[in-house]
């Protein structure tokens, strides 16, 4: 049974993944290369736990217990020596990942499972220099990882069948919603779907069809409102596949088909307009606005999580 979790990398994703396991009752050690990075992660987790208390998701005692289950260390050997599951969340650089895995092979318990939070690398590439004897898997979390339920799981033919089952059960234990891919594919599932949509969203603004604000609203108050409960395939089936055949036949030929990012994103990046990072993208952000927007987003995600949770618990009404 998996009890001790080690997270390698305390950045945007590692800290959120660590928080999810700690709130779920597991002991977690977070490892990074500098104490200052770990201190930043500790502060961020503290703030996020406080926000969950504020939203009524956790009591003050539960917050303290969760925080006390997390330890922080720059000593990698110490961090993984007891770990049953080691989740790698270091930057998306294949050489960095390979070097780390080679080190982990030397220092981890033989039975420990290693997983990667990679957004883009196929599992066969990740394991080119290490095998981990069938105990390697991809666990792809979504930002903010302490609030978004989805985790995409990718295994290799060589992965022990019980490893995927064990990891999936563990993720369900902490309230996550894992899905297992049947085959490797670039971008997995959710990022392929998002990419198709985001490319078209920016392209619509570039063509002058609507403002960025209204393009966003077209999703948050339209399809996005449905998608929290009814996915695109079921939505199409509710609408009728004959109707959707016409919709796709009529619209698909006119969609943006850029091979890379649409022109408008290339222009913004060339101008140094990277979004919240630089205070400007299609929207502008000044002063405290970024932090306020992130806090508001997280409060809304907590509420959505609560609604989804209670909807799952309520018995379906009978006619
Ligand atoms: N940011 C996202 O939205 C997102 C979403 C899903 C998946 N991912 C993937 O998750 C992984 C991590 O992304 P991130 O955004 O958290 O990156 P990040 O840059 O925010 O954090 C990475 C952390 O890893 C640390 N690190 C680097 N080398 C290390 C080593 N050898 N040992 C220990 N720590 C080390 C860094 O110091 C840094 O703190 C990447 O593979 C990324 O593609 C990111």
Tab-separated table of C-alpha atoms and ligand atoms in Angstrom:
chain	number	residue	atom	x	y	z
A	1	UNK	CA	0.000	0.000	0.000
A	2	UNK	CA	1.239	3.475	-0.864
A	3	UNK	CA	1.623	5.717	2.162
A	4	UNK	CA	4.631	7.982	1.724
A	5	UNK	CA	4.766	10.296	-1.225
A	6	UNK	CA	7.812	12.241	-2.438
A	7	UNK	CA	7.441	15.145	-4.845
A	8	UNK	CA	10.544	16.247	-6.764
A	9	UNK	CA	10.250	19.910	-7.758
A	10	UNK	CA	8.326	22.434	-5.660
A	11	UNK	CA	7.254	24.747	-8.497
A	12	UNK	CA	3.781	25.596	-9.790
A	13	UNK	CA	2.755	21.925	-10.070
A	14	UNK	CA	4.783	20.151	-7.380
A	15	UNK	CA	3.397	22.255	-4.540
A	16	UNK	CA	-0.233	21.760	-5.658
A	17	UNK	CA	0.262	17.995	-6.029
A	18	UNK	CA	1.870	17.876	-2.572
A	19	UNK	CA	-1.052	19.783	-1.061
A	20	UNK	CA	-3.577	17.356	-2.625
A	21	UNK	CA	-1.872	14.354	-1.010
A	22	UNK	CA	-1.453	16.094	2.357
A	23	UNK	CA	-5.132	17.138	2.481
A	24	UNK	CA	-5.980	13.546	1.481
A	25	UNK	CA	-4.169	12.250	4.599
A	26	UNK	CA	-0.808	11.157	3.171
A	27	UNK	CA	2.723	12.017	4.330
A	28	UNK	CA	4.536	14.039	1.715
A	29	UNK	CA	8.134	15.152	1.324
A	30	UNK	CA	8.858	17.897	-1.196
A	31	UNK	CA	12.346	18.116	-2.639
A	32	UNK	CA	13.917	20.981	-4.573
A	33	UNK	CA	17.417	22.252	-5.289
A	34	UNK	CA	17.284	25.403	-3.123
A	35	UNK	CA	15.887	26.125	0.351
A	36	UNK	CA	14.496	29.436	-0.938
A	37	UNK	CA	12.340	27.550	-3.501
A	38	UNK	CA	11.011	25.254	-0.785
A	39	UNK	CA	10.214	28.237	1.443
A	40	UNK	CA	8.234	29.823	-1.408
A	41	UNK	CA	6.312	26.564	-1.874
A	42	UNK	CA	5.624	26.321	1.876
A	43	UNK	CA	4.218	29.861	1.907
A	44	UNK	CA	2.115	29.204	-1.185
A	45	UNK	CA	0.673	25.994	0.309
A	46	UNK	CA	-0.079	27.864	3.558
A	47	UNK	CA	-1.976	30.559	1.578
A	48	UNK	CA	-3.880	27.975	-0.468
A	49	UNK	CA	-4.862	26.010	2.633
A	50	UNK	CA	-6.089	29.268	4.249
A	51	UNK	CA	-8.197	29.945	1.179
A	52	UNK	CA	-9.749	26.481	1.518
A	53	UNK	CA	-10.587	27.241	5.170
A	54	UNK	CA	-12.113	30.569	4.116
A	55	UNK	CA	-14.228	28.725	1.525
A	56	UNK	CA	-15.449	26.217	4.140
A	57	UNK	CA	-13.650	23.312	2.462
A	58	UNK	CA	-11.371	22.637	5.469
A	59	UNK	CA	-11.538	23.422	9.191
A	60	UNK	CA	-8.634	25.191	10.858
A	61	UNK	CA	-7.608	21.905	12.501
A	62	UNK	CA	-7.670	20.076	9.167
A	63	UNK	CA	-5.522	22.816	7.676
A	64	UNK	CA	-2.946	22.434	10.466
A	65	UNK	CA	-2.956	18.632	10.119
A	66	UNK	CA	-2.493	18.855	6.345
A	67	UNK	CA	0.380	21.336	6.699
A	68	UNK	CA	2.046	19.135	9.336
A	69	UNK	CA	2.033	16.137	6.952
A	70	UNK	CA	4.367	17.953	4.529
A	71	UNK	CA	8.118	18.063	5.025
A	72	UNK	CA	10.578	19.979	2.883
A	73	UNK	CA	14.123	18.922	2.023
A	74	UNK	CA	16.925	19.756	-0.371
A	75	UNK	CA	18.452	16.319	0.316
A	76	UNK	CA	17.096	14.154	-2.498
A	77	UNK	CA	18.270	10.853	-1.027
A	78	UNK	CA	16.599	11.619	2.283
A	79	UNK	CA	13.425	12.768	0.508
A	80	UNK	CA	12.872	9.531	-1.415
A	81	UNK	CA	14.342	6.904	0.917
A	82	UNK	CA	10.923	6.014	2.446
A	83	UNK	CA	8.751	6.978	-0.524
A	84	UNK	CA	6.309	4.473	-2.053
A	85	UNK	CA	5.469	6.882	-4.861
A	86	UNK	CA	7.895	9.506	-6.225
A	87	UNK	CA	6.274	12.143	-8.437
A	88	UNK	CA	8.652	14.085	-10.675
A	89	UNK	CA	7.539	17.687	-11.316
A	90	UNK	CA	10.758	19.330	-12.547
A	91	UNK	CA	10.944	21.508	-15.711
A	92	UNK	CA	9.969	20.093	-19.113
A	93	UNK	CA	13.579	19.446	-20.181
A	94	UNK	CA	14.322	15.875	-21.219
A	95	UNK	CA	17.985	15.928	-20.134
A	96	UNK	CA	17.071	17.224	-16.685
A	97	UNK	CA	14.454	14.506	-16.356
A	98	UNK	CA	16.830	11.748	-17.563
A	99	UNK	CA	19.540	12.881	-15.107
A	100	UNK	CA	17.060	12.880	-12.261
A	101	UNK	CA	15.749	9.397	-13.130
A	102	UNK	CA	19.286	8.001	-13.267
A	103	UNK	CA	19.866	9.357	-9.779
A	104	UNK	CA	16.507	8.059	-8.505
A	105	UNK	CA	17.366	4.550	-9.709
A	106	UNK	CA	20.302	4.600	-7.299
A	107	UNK	CA	18.520	5.972	-4.252
A	108	UNK	CA	14.850	4.877	-4.281
A	109	UNK	CA	13.382	1.771	-2.622
A	110	UNK	CA	13.328	-1.017	-5.263
A	111	UNK	CA	9.537	-1.346	-5.036
A	112	UNK	CA	8.854	2.410	-5.189
A	113	UNK	CA	6.854	3.665	-8.182
A	114	UNK	CA	8.164	6.717	-10.079
A	115	UNK	CA	5.762	8.945	-11.997
A	116	UNK	CA	6.248	12.020	-14.162
A	117	UNK	CA	3.998	15.057	-14.399
A	118	UNK	CA	5.276	15.757	-17.931
A	119	UNK	CA	2.935	17.758	-20.180
A	120	UNK	CA	4.420	16.625	-23.471
A	121	UNK	CA	6.961	13.780	-23.378
A	122	UNK	CA	5.821	10.305	-24.429
A	123	UNK	CA	6.493	7.687	-21.766
A	124	UNK	CA	8.767	5.775	-24.159
A	125	UNK	CA	11.047	8.843	-24.434
A	126	UNK	CA	11.053	9.496	-20.680
A	127	UNK	CA	12.234	5.946	-20.009
A	128	UNK	CA	14.802	5.776	-22.821
A	129	UNK	CA	17.693	5.829	-20.329
A	130	UNK	CA	16.052	4.076	-17.394
A	131	UNK	CA	13.554	1.251	-17.118
A	132	UNK	CA	12.566	1.355	-13.435
A	133	UNK	CA	11.672	-2.310	-14.059
A	134	UNK	CA	8.092	-1.636	-14.989
A	135	UNK	CA	7.481	0.711	-12.061
A	136	UNK	CA	7.205	3.967	-14.048
A	137	UNK	CA	4.048	5.780	-15.110
A	138	UNK	CA	2.867	9.259	-16.159
A	139	UNK	CA	0.531	11.118	-13.795
A	140	UNK	CA	-0.407	14.378	-15.534
A	141	UNK	CA	-2.071	16.824	-13.111
A	142	UNK	CA	-3.658	20.154	-14.090
A	143	UNK	CA	-2.938	23.612	-12.687
A	144	UNK	CA	-3.987	24.463	-9.950
A	145	UNK	CA	-3.253	20.846	-9.032
A	146	UNK	CA	-4.755	21.129	-5.532
A	147	UNK	CA	-8.145	22.055	-7.049
A	148	UNK	CA	-8.522	20.505	-10.516
A	149	UNK	CA	-9.637	16.861	-10.206
A	150	UNK	CA	-8.348	15.430	-13.517
A	151	UNK	CA	-5.142	13.368	-13.636
A	152	UNK	CA	-4.206	11.699	-16.947
A	153	UNK	CA	-2.427	8.374	-16.575
A	154	UNK	CA	-0.173	6.865	-19.239
A	155	UNK	CA	1.549	3.507	-18.859
A	156	UNK	CA	3.940	1.475	-21.009
A	157	UNK	CA	3.411	-2.089	-22.145
A	158	UNK	CA	6.176	-2.953	-19.666
A	159	UNK	CA	4.496	-1.168	-16.724
A	160	UNK	CA	3.382	-3.739	-14.125
A	161	UNK	CA	-0.422	-3.895	-14.447
A	162	UNK	CA	-0.848	-3.485	-10.698
A	163	UNK	CA	1.176	-0.234	-10.722
A	164	UNK	CA	-1.485	1.574	-12.781
A	165	UNK	CA	-4.265	0.141	-10.576
A	166	UNK	CA	-2.451	1.127	-7.399
A	167	UNK	CA	-1.790	4.695	-8.595
A	168	UNK	CA	-5.359	5.115	-9.871
A	169	UNK	CA	-6.782	3.904	-6.537
A	170	UNK	CA	-4.475	6.214	-4.621
A	171	UNK	CA	-5.561	9.202	-6.706
A	172	UNK	CA	-9.226	8.353	-6.169
A	173	UNK	CA	-8.530	8.164	-2.408
A	174	UNK	CA	-7.448	11.820	-2.438
A	175	UNK	CA	-10.498	12.884	-4.451
A	176	UNK	CA	-8.851	13.076	-7.876
A	177	UNK	CA	-10.446	11.899	-11.095
A	178	UNK	CA	-7.875	9.775	-12.972
A	179	UNK	CA	-8.304	8.608	-16.562
A	180	UNK	CA	-6.104	5.970	-18.200
A	181	UNK	CA	-5.023	6.420	-21.827
A	182	UNK	CA	-5.198	3.236	-23.900
A	183	UNK	CA	-2.275	4.374	-26.089
A	184	UNK	CA	0.489	6.980	-26.030
A	185	UNK	CA	-0.280	10.191	-27.892
A	186	UNK	CA	1.379	13.626	-28.007
A	187	UNK	CA	-0.453	16.047	-25.665
A	188	UNK	CA	-2.504	13.257	-24.078
A	189	UNK	CA	-6.234	14.056	-24.176
A	190	UNK	CA	-7.108	17.268	-22.344
A	191	UNK	CA	-4.313	19.370	-23.841
A	192	UNK	CA	-5.193	18.208	-27.367
A	193	UNK	CA	-8.800	19.297	-26.785
A	194	UNK	CA	-7.706	22.589	-25.187
A	195	UNK	CA	-5.227	23.319	-27.974
A	196	UNK	CA	-7.918	22.968	-30.637
A	197	UNK	CA	-10.115	25.418	-28.742
A	198	UNK	CA	-7.457	27.964	-27.694
A	199	UNK	CA	-6.082	28.217	-31.261
A	200	UNK	CA	-9.557	29.089	-32.534
A	201	UNK	CA	-10.246	31.487	-29.604
A	202	UNK	CA	-7.202	33.685	-30.328
A	203	UNK	CA	-7.817	33.482	-34.046
A	204	UNK	CA	-11.397	34.796	-33.623
A	205	UNK	CA	-10.066	37.850	-31.753
A	206	UNK	CA	-7.424	38.373	-34.455
A	207	UNK	CA	-10.098	38.306	-37.172
A	208	UNK	CA	-11.984	41.035	-35.266
A	209	UNK	CA	-15.061	38.840	-34.724
A	210	UNK	CA	-15.383	39.694	-31.009
A	211	UNK	CA	-13.418	41.078	-28.052
A	212	UNK	CA	-11.183	38.785	-25.962
A	213	UNK	CA	-13.638	39.286	-23.099
A	214	UNK	CA	-16.594	38.111	-25.181
A	215	UNK	CA	-14.705	35.148	-26.663
A	216	UNK	CA	-13.943	34.004	-23.099
A	217	UNK	CA	-17.563	34.580	-22.098
A	218	UNK	CA	-18.757	32.508	-25.059
A	219	UNK	CA	-17.103	29.550	-23.330
A	220	UNK	CA	-17.562	30.264	-19.593
A	221	UNK	CA	-21.289	31.022	-19.991
A	222	UNK	CA	-21.847	28.653	-22.927
A	223	UNK	CA	-20.203	25.289	-23.606
A	224	UNK	CA	-17.933	25.659	-20.533
A	225	UNK	CA	-21.011	25.951	-18.299
A	226	UNK	CA	-22.130	22.525	-19.590
A	227	UNK	CA	-18.685	20.929	-19.667
A	228	UNK	CA	-18.263	20.821	-15.872
A	229	UNK	CA	-20.885	18.068	-15.979
A	230	UNK	CA	-21.542	17.073	-19.596
A	231	UNK	CA	-18.521	16.439	-21.832
A	232	UNK	CA	-18.343	17.234	-25.555
A	233	UNK	CA	-19.221	13.727	-26.723
A	234	UNK	CA	-22.328	13.447	-24.569
A	235	UNK	CA	-23.250	17.052	-25.459
A	236	UNK	CA	-23.198	16.046	-29.126
A	237	UNK	CA	-25.274	12.965	-28.406
A	238	UNK	CA	-27.834	15.018	-26.434
A	239	UNK	CA	-28.059	17.407	-29.393
A	240	UNK	CA	-28.289	14.593	-31.974
A	241	UNK	CA	-25.371	13.290	-34.029
A	242	UNK	CA	-27.232	14.110	-37.258
A	243	UNK	CA	-27.315	17.771	-36.189
A	244	UNK	CA	-23.671	17.649	-35.106
A	245	UNK	CA	-22.724	16.101	-38.453
A	246	UNK	CA	-24.134	19.242	-40.153
A	247	UNK	CA	-22.475	21.565	-37.599
A	248	UNK	CA	-19.042	19.999	-38.107
A	249	UNK	CA	-19.415	19.647	-41.903
A	250	UNK	CA	-20.391	23.339	-42.207
A	251	UNK	CA	-17.918	24.878	-39.745
A	252	UNK	CA	-14.795	22.653	-39.801
A	253	UNK	CA	-13.542	23.833	-43.233
A	254	UNK	CA	-13.380	27.427	-41.917
A	255	UNK	CA	-11.600	26.805	-38.621
A	256	UNK	CA	-8.087	28.086	-37.977
A	257	UNK	CA	-5.642	25.422	-39.137
A	258	UNK	CA	-2.291	27.013	-38.210
A	259	UNK	CA	0.368	24.329	-37.908
A	260	UNK	CA	1.763	26.119	-34.844
A	261	UNK	CA	0.473	28.900	-32.595
A	262	UNK	CA	-1.874	31.327	-34.387
A	263	UNK	CA	-0.302	34.571	-35.684
A	264	UNK	CA	-1.777	36.715	-32.902
A	265	UNK	CA	-0.004	34.671	-30.191
A	266	UNK	CA	3.284	34.851	-32.141
A	267	UNK	CA	2.923	38.662	-32.356
A	268	UNK	CA	2.130	39.072	-28.656
A	269	UNK	CA	5.077	36.873	-27.636
A	270	UNK	CA	7.434	38.810	-29.955
A	271	UNK	CA	6.259	42.059	-28.291
A	272	UNK	CA	6.949	40.583	-24.822
A	273	UNK	CA	3.245	40.540	-23.976
A	274	UNK	CA	3.040	37.191	-22.193
A	275	UNK	CA	-0.129	37.714	-20.126
A	276	UNK	CA	-0.039	37.918	-16.311
A	277	UNK	CA	3.741	37.277	-16.280
A	278	UNK	CA	4.438	40.658	-17.913
A	279	UNK	CA	1.209	42.470	-16.973
A	280	UNK	CA	-0.161	42.414	-20.514
A	281	UNK	CA	-1.470	40.028	-23.162
A	282	UNK	CA	-4.834	40.672	-24.764
A	283	UNK	CA	-5.874	41.833	-21.287
A	284	UNK	CA	-3.840	44.148	-19.051
A	285	UNK	CA	-3.081	43.484	-15.377
A	286	UNK	CA	-1.759	46.084	-12.970
A	287	UNK	CA	-0.794	46.202	-9.295
A	288	UNK	CA	-2.450	43.484	-7.270
A	289	UNK	CA	-4.820	42.471	-10.038
A	290	UNK	CA	-3.008	39.234	-10.904
A	291	UNK	CA	-3.010	37.922	-7.332
A	292	UNK	CA	-6.621	39.036	-6.866
A	293	UNK	CA	-7.652	37.304	-10.101
A	294	UNK	CA	-5.867	34.100	-9.032
A	295	UNK	CA	-7.497	34.187	-5.589
A	296	UNK	CA	-10.902	34.732	-7.146
A	297	UNK	CA	-10.293	31.865	-9.596
A	298	UNK	CA	-9.295	29.542	-6.739
A	299	UNK	CA	-12.374	30.474	-4.655
A	300	UNK	CA	-14.580	29.787	-7.666
A	301	UNK	CA	-12.835	26.456	-8.311
A	302	UNK	CA	-13.365	25.445	-4.658
A	303	UNK	CA	-17.089	26.237	-5.048
A	304	UNK	CA	-17.279	24.303	-8.316
A	305	UNK	CA	-15.516	21.365	-6.654
A	306	UNK	CA	-18.089	21.446	-3.851
A	307	UNK	CA	-20.975	21.502	-6.338
A	308	UNK	CA	-19.490	18.593	-8.297
A	309	UNK	CA	-18.892	16.667	-5.072
A	310	UNK	CA	-22.461	17.167	-3.801
A	311	UNK	CA	-23.909	16.380	-7.245
A	312	UNK	CA	-22.017	13.053	-7.149
A	313	UNK	CA	-23.405	12.260	-3.686
A	314	UNK	CA	-27.045	13.129	-4.416
A	315	UNK	CA	-29.073	10.154	-5.655
A	316	UNK	CA	-30.463	10.633	-9.169
A	317	UNK	CA	-34.103	11.794	-8.995
A	318	UNK	CA	-36.730	9.329	-10.155
A	319	UNK	CA	-39.603	10.206	-12.466
B	1	LIG	N1	2.681	24.692	-15.102
B	1	LIG	C1	1.680	23.999	-15.601
B	1	LIG	O1	0.579	24.523	-15.844
B	1	LIG	C2	1.823	22.518	-15.848
B	1	LIG	C3	0.661	21.737	-15.997
B	1	LIG	C4	0.789	20.340	-16.159
B	1	LIG	C5	2.062	19.763	-16.223
B	1	LIG	N2	3.185	20.559	-16.102
B	1	LIG	C6	4.486	19.875	-16.113
B	1	LIG	O2	4.911	19.710	-14.755
B	1	LIG	C7	6.344	19.778	-14.682
B	1	LIG	C8	6.736	20.899	-13.719
B	1	LIG	O3	6.215	22.127	-14.209
B	1	LIG	P1	6.119	23.428	-13.281
B	1	LIG	O4	5.275	24.394	-14.034
B	1	LIG	O5	5.743	23.036	-11.884
B	1	LIG	O6	7.646	23.902	-13.305
B	1	LIG	P2	8.350	24.998	-12.361
B	1	LIG	O7	9.442	25.559	-13.168
B	1	LIG	O8	7.332	25.903	-11.751
B	1	LIG	O9	8.966	24.117	-11.161
B	1	LIG	C9	9.974	23.174	-11.337
B	1	LIG	C10	10.758	23.054	-10.029
B	1	LIG	O10	11.651	21.943	-10.145
B	1	LIG	C11	12.863	22.295	-9.474
B	1	LIG	N3	13.935	21.426	-9.940
B	1	LIG	C12	14.629	21.491	-11.096
B	1	LIG	N4	15.518	20.482	-11.154
B	1	LIG	C13	15.387	19.760	-10.024
B	1	LIG	C14	16.022	18.603	-9.516
B	1	LIG	N5	16.970	17.967	-10.197
B	1	LIG	N6	15.653	18.140	-8.309
B	1	LIG	C15	14.690	18.773	-7.583
B	1	LIG	N7	14.042	19.874	-8.027
B	1	LIG	C16	14.384	20.361	-9.235
B	1	LIG	C17	13.045	23.761	-9.823
B	1	LIG	O11	13.955	24.393	-8.938
B	1	LIG	C18	11.611	24.291	-9.716
B	1	LIG	O12	11.318	24.748	-8.408
B	1	LIG	C19	6.819	19.983	-16.113
B	1	LIG	O13	7.114	18.734	-16.672
B	1	LIG	C20	5.614	20.623	-16.801
B	1	LIG	O14	5.599	20.412	-18.193
B	1	LIG	C21	3.085	21.900	-15.888
